[in-house]
Amino acid sequence: MSGARIAVLASGRGSNFEALCTSDLGGAEVVLLATDNPGAEAVVKAERLGIEKAVFDPGTGHGVSRAGVESSIAALLEDRGIDLVCLAGFMRILRGPLLDRFGGRILNIHPSLLPSFPGLDAQARALEYGVKISGCTVHYVDAGTDTGPIVLQAAVPVLGTDTVESLSRRILREEHRIYPLSARLHCEGSILLDGRTVHLPGTEGIPGPFASL
Ligand code: GRF
């Protein structure tokens, strides 16, 4: 899928959005940022990077109801001929319209080694639990919370001196590495899905090439 068009959905800071925009995606490119938060830093980043942005603010009462946000986004993505959707800190569970129309073509990045610590505050919960290794996961999105097939994971150590902030920073560096790589692999057609197992032909014998422990 050379020349694949990617949309990023983000509600906040947008550092993964920026990493996707500025990484080598092998011919694919990010062409759109959609957000449900007009105050998102990601919007400012899109302006700076010259990427089209679309704000669907359920708070304004200007025609976008809370339930209608997802349908409106899905319609825009179809209109723009989007091939792959990357969720990057999009604070909304997908309820239907996006999954119906882009199923198997939506990725998410999560700041833990799934299936441990799905949902919110993953880094804080990992720290509190006392795990010695954490990391991040890129996965396809299904109807569950952080339950879809895993594409790539990267591990980082958890240090005795860590705070939520320091652990989050260490994990984020890995997010910025494996998210663009996952998007590229998807767009190049290098991912084979077998049930919930992702195969990356050509890399199967290589132990953990994507981990940095
Ligand atoms: C990241 O930690 C990501 O793993 C999670 O939300 C955060 C988004 O950060 N899903 P950013 O907006 O990409 O900087």
CSV table of C-alpha atoms and ligand atoms in Angstrom, one decimal:
chain,number,residue,atom,x,y,z
A,1,MET,CA,0.0,0.0,0.0
A,2,SER,CA,2.6,2.5,-1.1
A,3,GLY,CA,1.3,6.1,-0.7
A,4,ALA,CA,-1.0,5.0,2.1
A,5,ARG,CA,-2.9,7.9,3.8
A,6,ILE,CA,-2.9,7.9,7.6
A,7,ALA,CA,-5.2,9.8,9.9
A,8,VAL,CA,-4.3,10.3,13.6
A,9,LEU,CA,-6.9,10.7,16.3
A,10,ALA,CA,-5.6,12.5,19.4
A,11,SER,CA,-7.1,14.3,22.3
A,12,GLY,CA,-4.1,15.8,24.1
A,13,ARG,CA,-0.3,16.5,23.9
A,14,GLY,CA,0.2,14.8,20.5
A,15,SER,CA,3.8,13.6,20.8
A,16,ASN,CA,2.9,10.3,19.1
A,17,PHE,CA,1.1,12.3,16.4
A,18,GLU,CA,4.3,14.3,15.8
A,19,ALA,CA,6.5,11.2,15.9
A,20,LEU,CA,4.2,9.6,13.2
A,21,CYS,CA,4.4,12.8,11.1
A,22,THR,CA,8.2,13.1,11.3
A,23,SER,CA,9.3,9.5,10.9
A,24,ASP,CA,10.0,7.5,7.8
A,25,LEU,CA,6.8,5.7,7.0
A,26,GLY,CA,8.2,4.2,3.8
A,27,GLY,CA,5.9,6.1,1.4
A,28,ALA,CA,2.9,6.3,3.7
A,29,GLU,CA,2.1,9.7,5.2
A,30,VAL,CA,0.0,11.3,7.9
A,31,VAL,CA,-2.5,13.6,6.1
A,32,LEU,CA,-5.0,14.4,8.8
A,33,LEU,CA,-5.3,15.0,12.6
A,34,ALA,CA,-8.8,14.6,14.0
A,35,THR,CA,-9.5,15.6,17.6
A,36,ASP,CA,-12.5,15.9,20.0
A,37,ASN,CA,-10.6,18.5,22.0
A,38,PRO,CA,-10.2,22.0,20.6
A,39,GLY,CA,-7.6,22.8,23.3
A,40,ALA,CA,-5.4,19.8,22.4
A,41,GLU,CA,-1.7,20.5,22.0
A,42,ALA,CA,-1.9,18.2,19.0
A,43,VAL,CA,-3.9,20.9,17.1
A,44,VAL,CA,-1.0,23.4,17.5
A,45,LYS,CA,1.4,20.7,16.3
A,46,ALA,CA,-0.7,20.0,13.3
A,47,GLU,CA,-0.7,23.7,12.4
A,48,ARG,CA,3.1,23.8,12.8
A,49,LEU,CA,3.6,20.7,10.7
A,50,GLY,CA,1.1,21.8,8.0
A,51,ILE,CA,-1.2,18.8,8.5
A,52,GLU,CA,-4.9,19.2,7.9
A,53,LYS,CA,-6.8,19.3,11.3
A,54,ALA,CA,-10.4,18.7,12.1
A,55,VAL,CA,-11.9,19.5,15.5
A,56,PHE,CA,-15.1,17.7,16.6
A,57,ASP,CA,-16.0,19.4,19.8
A,58,PRO,CA,-19.0,17.8,21.5
A,59,GLY,CA,-18.9,20.6,24.0
A,60,THR,CA,-19.9,23.5,21.7
A,61,GLY,CA,-23.4,22.3,20.8
A,62,HIS,CA,-22.7,23.3,17.2
A,63,GLY,CA,-24.1,20.2,15.6
A,64,VAL,CA,-21.8,17.6,17.0
A,65,SER,CA,-23.4,15.5,19.8
A,66,ARG,CA,-21.3,13.3,22.0
A,67,ALA,CA,-22.6,10.2,20.3
A,68,GLY,CA,-22.2,11.8,16.9
A,69,VAL,CA,-18.5,12.6,17.2
A,70,GLU,CA,-17.4,9.1,16.0
A,71,SER,CA,-19.8,9.0,13.0
A,72,SER,CA,-18.7,12.5,12.0
A,73,ILE,CA,-15.0,11.5,12.2
A,74,ALA,CA,-15.7,8.3,10.3
A,75,ALA,CA,-17.4,10.2,7.5
A,76,LEU,CA,-14.5,12.6,7.2
A,77,LEU,CA,-11.9,9.8,7.1
A,78,GLU,CA,-13.8,8.2,4.3
A,79,ASP,CA,-14.1,11.4,2.5
A,80,ARG,CA,-10.3,11.9,2.7
A,81,GLY,CA,-9.6,8.4,1.5
A,82,ILE,CA,-7.8,7.3,4.7
A,83,ASP,CA,-6.2,3.8,4.6
A,84,LEU,CA,-5.0,3.6,8.2
A,85,VAL,CA,-6.2,5.2,11.5
A,86,CYS,CA,-3.8,5.7,14.3
A,87,LEU,CA,-5.2,6.4,17.8
A,88,ALA,CA,-2.7,8.4,19.8
A,89,GLY,CA,-4.0,9.4,23.2
A,90,PHE,CA,-7.6,9.6,21.9
A,91,MET,CA,-9.7,9.7,25.1
A,92,ARG,CA,-12.7,7.9,23.7
A,93,ILE,CA,-13.7,4.3,23.5
A,94,LEU,CA,-14.8,3.5,19.9
A,95,ARG,CA,-18.4,2.4,19.9
A,96,GLY,CA,-19.2,1.4,16.4
A,97,PRO,CA,-19.0,3.7,13.4
A,98,LEU,CA,-15.2,3.7,13.1
A,99,LEU,CA,-14.9,0.0,13.9
A,100,ASP,CA,-17.6,-0.8,11.3
A,101,ARG,CA,-15.9,1.3,8.6
A,102,PHE,CA,-12.2,0.9,9.4
A,103,GLY,CA,-12.1,-2.5,11.2
A,104,GLY,CA,-8.6,-4.1,10.9
A,105,ARG,CA,-7.2,-0.7,9.9
A,106,ILE,CA,-7.1,1.0,13.3
A,107,LEU,CA,-4.0,1.0,15.5
A,108,ASN,CA,-3.6,2.2,19.1
A,109,ILE,CA,-0.5,2.8,21.3
A,110,HIS,CA,-0.8,1.9,25.0
A,111,PRO,CA,1.8,2.7,27.7
A,112,SER,CA,2.1,-0.8,29.2
A,113,LEU,CA,3.0,-4.3,28.2
A,114,LEU,CA,-0.5,-5.6,27.4
A,115,PRO,CA,-2.4,-7.5,28.6
A,116,SER,CA,-1.1,-6.0,31.8
A,117,PHE,CA,-2.6,-2.7,32.9
A,118,PRO,CA,-5.1,-1.9,30.1
A,119,GLY,CA,-7.2,1.3,30.5
A,120,LEU,CA,-6.2,4.6,32.1
A,121,ASP,CA,-3.2,5.4,34.3
A,122,ALA,CA,-1.2,2.4,33.1
A,123,GLN,CA,2.2,3.8,34.1
A,124,ALA,CA,1.0,4.6,37.7
A,125,ARG,CA,-0.6,1.3,38.1
A,126,ALA,CA,2.5,-0.6,36.9
A,127,LEU,CA,4.6,1.4,39.4
A,128,GLU,CA,2.2,0.8,42.2
A,129,TYR,CA,2.0,-2.9,41.4
A,130,GLY,CA,5.8,-3.1,41.7
A,131,VAL,CA,6.6,-4.6,38.2
A,132,LYS,CA,10.3,-4.6,37.3
A,133,ILE,CA,9.7,-4.3,33.6
A,134,SER,CA,7.1,-2.2,31.7
A,135,GLY,CA,6.9,-0.8,28.3
A,136,CYS,CA,4.4,-0.1,25.5
A,137,THR,CA,2.3,-1.9,23.0
A,138,VAL,CA,0.9,-1.1,19.6
A,139,HIS,CA,-2.2,-3.1,18.8
A,140,TYR,CA,-5.1,-3.3,16.4
A,141,VAL,CA,-8.3,-1.9,17.9
A,142,ASP,CA,-11.3,-4.1,18.5
A,143,ALA,CA,-14.4,-3.5,20.6
A,144,GLY,CA,-12.7,-4.1,23.9
A,145,THR,CA,-10.4,-1.9,25.9
A,146,ASP,CA,-6.8,-2.4,24.7
A,147,THR,CA,-7.6,-6.0,23.8
A,148,GLY,CA,-6.9,-6.2,20.1
A,149,PRO,CA,-4.1,-8.2,18.3
A,150,ILE,CA,-0.6,-7.0,19.3
A,151,VAL,CA,1.7,-5.7,16.6
A,152,LEU,CA,4.8,-4.6,18.4
A,153,GLN,CA,5.9,-4.2,22.0
A,154,ALA,CA,9.0,-2.6,23.6
A,155,ALA,CA,10.1,-3.1,27.1
A,156,VAL,CA,11.8,-0.8,29.5
A,157,PRO,CA,13.2,-1.4,33.0
A,158,VAL,CA,11.3,0.0,36.0
A,159,LEU,CA,13.8,1.5,38.5
A,160,GLY,CA,13.5,1.8,42.2
A,161,THR,CA,13.9,5.5,41.9
A,162,ASP,CA,11.1,5.9,39.3
A,163,THR,CA,8.2,8.3,39.6
A,164,VAL,CA,5.2,8.1,37.3
A,165,GLU,CA,6.8,11.0,35.3
A,166,SER,CA,10.2,9.4,34.9
A,167,LEU,CA,8.7,6.0,34.0
A,168,SER,CA,6.3,7.6,31.5
A,169,ARG,CA,9.2,9.5,29.8
A,170,ARG,CA,11.2,6.3,29.4
A,171,ILE,CA,8.1,4.5,28.0
A,172,LEU,CA,7.3,7.4,25.7
A,173,ARG,CA,10.7,7.3,24.0
A,174,GLU,CA,9.9,3.7,23.0
A,175,GLU,CA,6.3,4.7,21.9
A,176,HIS,CA,7.8,7.2,19.5
A,177,ARG,CA,10.0,4.4,18.0
A,178,ILE,CA,7.5,1.5,17.7
A,179,TYR,CA,4.4,3.4,16.7
A,180,PRO,CA,5.8,4.7,13.4
A,181,LEU,CA,7.5,1.3,12.8
A,182,SER,CA,4.1,-0.4,13.3
A,183,ALA,CA,2.3,2.0,11.0
A,184,ARG,CA,5.0,1.5,8.3
A,185,LEU,CA,4.7,-2.3,8.6
A,186,HIS,CA,1.0,-2.2,8.2
A,187,CYS,CA,1.1,0.2,5.2
A,188,GLU,CA,3.8,-2.0,3.5
A,189,GLY,CA,1.5,-5.0,3.9
A,190,SER,CA,4.1,-6.7,6.0
A,191,ILE,CA,1.6,-7.8,8.7
A,192,LEU,CA,-0.2,-11.2,8.6
A,193,LEU,CA,-3.0,-11.6,11.0
A,194,ASP,CA,-3.8,-15.2,12.1
A,195,GLY,CA,-6.6,-15.0,14.7
A,196,ARG,CA,-5.3,-12.6,17.2
A,197,THR,CA,-1.6,-13.4,16.4
A,198,VAL,CA,0.3,-10.9,14.3
A,199,HIS,CA,3.1,-12.4,12.1
A,200,LEU,CA,5.8,-10.3,10.7
A,201,PRO,CA,7.3,-12.6,8.0
A,202,GLY,CA,11.0,-12.2,7.8
A,203,THR,CA,11.4,-11.3,11.4
A,204,GLU,CA,10.0,-14.5,13.0
A,205,GLY,CA,13.3,-15.9,14.1
A,206,ILE,CA,14.7,-12.7,15.6
A,207,PRO,CA,14.3,-12.5,19.4
A,208,GLY,CA,12.9,-9.2,20.5
A,209,PRO,CA,14.4,-7.0,17.8
A,210,PHE,CA,12.2,-4.2,19.0
A,211,ALA,CA,12.9,-4.3,22.7
A,212,SER,CA,15.5,-2.0,24.3
A,213,LEU,CA,16.1,-3.7,27.7
B,1,GRF,C1,0.6,8.0,25.4
B,1,GRF,O1,1.2,7.6,26.6
B,1,GRF,C2,-0.1,6.8,24.8
B,1,GRF,O2,0.6,5.6,25.1
B,1,GRF,C3,-1.4,6.8,25.4
B,1,GRF,O3,-1.7,8.2,25.5
B,1,GRF,C4,-0.5,9.0,25.6
B,1,GRF,C5,-0.6,10.0,24.5
B,1,GRF,O4,0.5,10.8,24.5
B,1,GRF,N1,-2.4,6.1,24.7
B,1,GRF,P1,0.7,11.8,23.3
B,1,GRF,O5,-0.5,12.7,23.2
B,1,GRF,O6,1.0,11.1,22.1
B,1,GRF,O7,1.9,12.7,23.7
